[in-house]
XYZ file of C-alpha atoms in Angstrom:
309
model
C 183.774 145.270 -117.991
C 181.961 143.376 -118.772
C 183.689 141.426 -120.845
C 184.373 138.376 -119.795
C 181.213 137.325 -118.312
C 181.434 133.247 -118.418
C 179.355 130.655 -116.880
C 182.549 129.054 -114.715
C 180.780 128.052 -112.434
C 178.394 124.914 -114.927
C 181.950 123.084 -114.086
C 181.404 122.025 -110.361
C 177.979 120.371 -111.635
C 179.066 118.121 -114.106
C 181.945 116.892 -112.871
C 179.524 116.068 -109.376
C 177.495 114.096 -112.840
C 180.294 112.270 -113.545
C 180.249 111.254 -110.221
C 172.849 157.979 -116.017
C 170.487 160.355 -119.144
C 172.459 160.162 -122.098
C 174.334 163.438 -123.191
C 174.107 165.543 -126.064
C 174.956 164.692 -130.166
C 178.126 165.329 -130.183
C 179.742 164.697 -133.811
C 181.700 160.984 -133.622
C 185.928 161.731 -132.414
C 188.092 160.889 -136.172
C 190.021 157.264 -136.641
C 193.257 159.646 -135.638
C 191.789 161.131 -132.223
C 193.414 160.002 -129.335
C 190.174 159.329 -126.345
C 190.902 159.042 -122.979
C 188.095 156.420 -121.180
C 187.723 156.408 -117.583
C 184.138 155.941 -115.912
C 182.980 158.601 -114.578
C 179.792 157.913 -112.665
C 177.153 160.255 -110.529
C 176.573 159.327 -106.668
C 173.019 158.269 -107.043
C 173.123 157.338 -110.252
C 171.473 153.396 -111.510
C 172.225 151.167 -115.581
C 170.107 148.745 -115.670
C 171.955 145.302 -118.381
C 169.494 142.937 -119.918
C 171.958 139.761 -120.495
C 171.649 137.159 -123.035
C 173.627 133.719 -122.828
C 174.150 130.616 -124.655
C 176.312 127.693 -123.189
C 176.700 124.700 -124.981
C 178.754 121.807 -123.479
C 180.324 118.979 -123.844
C 181.185 115.989 -121.603
C 183.751 113.211 -122.483
C 184.369 109.887 -120.259
C 187.603 107.386 -120.938
C 187.072 108.582 -124.471
C 183.596 107.157 -125.067
C 181.047 107.403 -123.187
C 179.786 111.301 -124.773
C 177.130 113.999 -122.823
C 176.200 117.483 -124.037
C 174.033 119.846 -123.619
C 172.773 123.530 -124.040
C 171.286 126.395 -121.235
C 169.644 129.595 -121.949
C 169.850 131.685 -119.272
C 167.855 135.729 -119.642
C 168.816 137.864 -117.139
C 168.450 141.273 -116.427
C 170.808 143.439 -113.802
C 170.917 146.369 -111.675
C 174.138 148.147 -110.774
C 172.897 151.701 -108.580
C 176.284 154.221 -107.792
C 176.463 154.523 -103.947
C 179.716 156.863 -104.507
C 181.805 158.380 -106.532
C 183.895 160.989 -105.703
C 186.236 161.445 -108.545
C 186.465 159.773 -112.140
C 187.827 156.356 -112.067
C 186.600 156.007 -108.218
C 182.951 154.941 -107.456
C 181.160 152.697 -105.496
C 178.908 150.739 -106.478
C 175.816 147.522 -105.492
C 174.458 145.420 -107.921
C 171.945 143.156 -108.331
C 170.082 140.259 -110.642
C 166.171 140.997 -111.009
C 165.714 138.624 -113.064
C 167.309 135.845 -113.756
C 166.187 132.428 -115.981
C 167.804 129.722 -117.298
C 166.423 127.030 -119.093
C 168.563 123.281 -120.373
C 167.571 120.650 -123.261
C 170.228 117.736 -123.355
C 169.630 114.177 -124.818
C 171.050 112.979 -121.619
C 167.881 112.240 -119.048
C 170.382 112.322 -116.277
C 172.003 115.441 -117.668
C 169.224 117.303 -117.594
C 167.993 116.548 -115.052
C 171.264 116.692 -112.767
C 171.858 120.559 -114.691
C 167.709 121.172 -114.437
C 168.610 121.294 -110.342
C 171.170 123.060 -110.471
C 170.489 126.012 -112.912
C 167.122 126.563 -110.720
C 168.584 127.105 -107.634
C 170.792 129.056 -109.830
C 168.369 130.727 -110.913
C 166.070 131.210 -107.387
C 169.538 132.101 -105.019
C 170.294 135.165 -107.386
C 167.557 136.921 -107.198
C 167.034 136.014 -103.960
C 171.007 136.853 -103.317
C 171.221 140.750 -101.574
C 172.693 143.525 -103.361
C 176.924 143.150 -103.536
C 178.783 145.819 -103.432
C 182.152 146.409 -104.759
C 184.716 149.555 -105.738
C 187.199 150.861 -107.626
C 189.865 153.438 -107.582
C 192.951 153.715 -109.990
C 191.863 151.355 -111.784
C 192.251 148.479 -108.416
C 189.089 146.209 -107.508
C 187.493 145.749 -104.630
C 184.838 143.123 -103.765
C 184.028 145.230 -99.987
C 180.607 143.238 -99.065
C 178.508 139.847 -100.756
C 176.179 137.382 -98.776
C 178.078 134.336 -97.640
C 177.694 131.739 -99.106
C 178.873 129.569 -101.682
C 175.332 129.243 -103.193
C 176.132 132.983 -104.822
C 178.837 132.314 -105.699
C 178.066 132.242 -109.987
C 175.807 135.307 -109.121
C 178.934 137.568 -107.194
C 180.943 136.164 -110.251
C 179.071 137.544 -113.471
C 178.255 141.081 -111.479
C 181.626 141.490 -110.634
C 182.796 141.753 -114.344
C 180.275 143.415 -115.066
C 182.078 146.778 -112.713
C 185.104 145.481 -113.401
C 187.630 148.170 -115.274
C 190.709 146.189 -116.359
C 190.239 146.036 -120.362
C 189.953 150.185 -120.047
C 192.805 151.029 -121.304
C 195.478 153.839 -118.251
C 195.928 156.841 -120.707
C 194.739 158.287 -123.845
C 194.408 155.800 -126.441
C 194.363 155.671 -130.654
C 192.760 153.245 -132.769
C 194.775 150.662 -133.209
C 196.141 150.804 -129.746
C 196.763 147.684 -127.148
C 197.640 147.073 -123.228
C 197.832 143.571 -121.469
C 196.430 143.774 -117.760
C 196.947 140.695 -115.483
C 193.950 138.981 -112.923
C 193.614 135.824 -110.867
C 189.658 134.876 -111.412
C 188.006 133.019 -108.959
C 185.647 130.026 -110.226
C 182.837 129.592 -108.855
C 182.015 126.379 -106.783
C 185.493 125.167 -105.865
C 188.977 126.564 -104.003
C 190.281 127.245 -106.899
C 191.274 129.710 -109.439
C 192.139 131.101 -113.009
C 195.140 133.334 -114.698
C 194.121 134.908 -116.445
C 195.242 137.762 -118.684
C 193.909 140.495 -120.814
C 195.125 140.835 -124.043
C 193.322 144.909 -124.919
C 192.990 146.116 -127.970
C 190.880 150.478 -129.132
C 189.271 148.359 -132.738
C 187.067 151.763 -133.298
C 185.624 154.517 -133.281
C 182.470 156.199 -133.627
C 178.414 157.239 -132.959
C 176.046 155.461 -131.562
C 172.789 157.730 -131.370
C 174.350 160.697 -131.179
C 177.230 160.080 -128.719
C 180.914 159.371 -129.237
C 181.579 155.225 -128.582
C 184.801 153.358 -128.090
C 185.215 149.459 -129.412
C 187.554 147.607 -127.884
C 188.557 143.327 -128.254
C 190.205 141.515 -125.363
C 191.323 138.386 -126.156
C 191.348 136.784 -122.815
C 193.088 133.204 -122.234
C 194.304 130.976 -119.092
C 195.625 127.727 -117.691
C 195.697 126.229 -114.419
C 196.491 122.335 -112.181
C 192.900 121.786 -110.475
C 193.776 121.429 -106.402
C 192.473 117.438 -105.366
C 190.667 120.022 -102.470
C 188.564 122.041 -105.080
C 187.389 119.668 -106.855
C 183.236 118.932 -105.854
C 183.112 115.893 -104.405
C 186.855 115.150 -103.000
C 186.429 114.237 -100.268
C 183.565 112.055 -100.234
C 186.016 110.417 -103.485
C 189.328 110.912 -100.779
C 187.468 108.674 -98.377
C 186.743 105.835 -101.390
C 190.397 105.832 -101.955
C 190.384 108.229 -105.267
C 192.377 110.581 -105.917
C 190.608 113.295 -108.968
C 193.088 115.696 -110.805
C 191.863 117.701 -112.891
C 193.211 120.581 -115.449
C 191.166 123.768 -116.453
C 191.639 126.290 -119.017
C 189.918 129.085 -121.265
C 189.860 131.148 -123.333
C 187.769 134.301 -124.423
C 186.976 137.491 -127.000
C 184.767 140.013 -126.210
C 183.517 142.935 -128.118
C 182.357 145.981 -125.298
C 181.356 149.634 -126.888
C 181.850 152.129 -124.778
C 180.414 156.465 -124.330
C 183.366 157.675 -124.616
C 182.188 160.404 -122.424
C 181.857 158.796 -119.418
C 183.145 154.988 -119.799
C 180.194 153.885 -119.778
C 179.729 150.633 -121.265
C 176.671 150.314 -123.531
C 177.209 146.989 -125.105
C 179.059 143.817 -124.820
C 179.957 140.297 -126.878
C 182.028 137.707 -125.661
C 182.987 133.475 -126.971
C 184.235 131.757 -123.888
C 185.952 127.865 -125.075
C 186.947 125.883 -121.259
C 188.072 122.481 -121.373
C 188.497 121.557 -117.931
C 189.706 117.078 -118.054
C 189.928 115.189 -114.326
C 192.456 112.417 -114.206
C 190.488 109.768 -111.069
C 192.855 107.615 -110.102
C 190.907 104.830 -107.647
C 194.249 102.153 -106.097
C 192.108 99.778 -105.245
C 191.654 96.894 -105.581
C 194.486 97.059 -108.798
C 194.997 100.902 -109.829
C 192.204 102.335 -112.551
C 192.534 105.808 -114.428
C 188.951 107.422 -115.540
C 189.958 110.013 -117.772
C 187.262 112.516 -118.036
C 187.530 116.163 -120.367
C 184.465 118.877 -120.459
C 184.352 121.068 -123.130
C 182.004 124.175 -122.747
C 181.815 127.324 -125.263
C 179.582 130.047 -123.976
C 177.823 133.443 -125.960
C 176.622 136.846 -124.028
C 175.475 139.686 -125.425
C 174.813 142.537 -122.527
C 172.987 145.491 -123.639
C 172.357 148.661 -121.464
C 168.069 149.323 -120.817
C 166.125 151.905 -119.693
C 164.615 150.770 -116.502
C 162.194 148.678 -116.133
C 158.268 149.724 -115.216
C 157.311 148.929 -111.709
């Protein structure tokens, strides 16, 4: 739930370039206490989150050509609970009310490419019709979304906020650990990344008079990218070139939840992703071009009040 929001969708653009009211105050639970973190929403309630994303991307081609860029995104999210029949079961509608990205790079071509991609993604995120999700006993389902690859990044980010895989399945105390596994779609590619989430309850405390729990998650995954999943693969195939790729990702996050209802209050994370691409051309003589993309992203998410109309 908000623990691994990150910008995996930057990868396609780079590859193309290479070619409710708060409860009453209560004392915090003791360190030896156990808590049960189950989402308890009220139908009709709305939640608002501010998101700040900072990404640094470095690209190396054939170990000699280097380029880098930074991207800073400011976004706001609205989450509307449509139904909540019982604890742990709910349906939500989510949308971006604001999304803006600033790009900086000493490489003029890279800056232009990323500015065009970011500008398009920014506009698409805000223009997109709300996406609908449901969770039942920890099982996440994407109910509906606006079709089209233009909206993949926005839908992916919203889905990460509503997911509950990082929450424990029963009562836990400080030091408790649990593991989850799932696949994550890579926006802009016809591929997914299998990831393992190593979760732990690291602290119980009190924030503004309400008991809170802190959960840390270490997630990692690696996979080969099918040739047809890479952007521009069909055009490269017509030119006799075969792209082969691998992707790996590692994220460390810390999220704070309200104990009473498991509402997410804040989250911060850092992700390291790496993509290696080998472009093999058979004519006139076999040639291999290797590209390495390494990105580091930090995300800060905070629940905020309703925006002023």
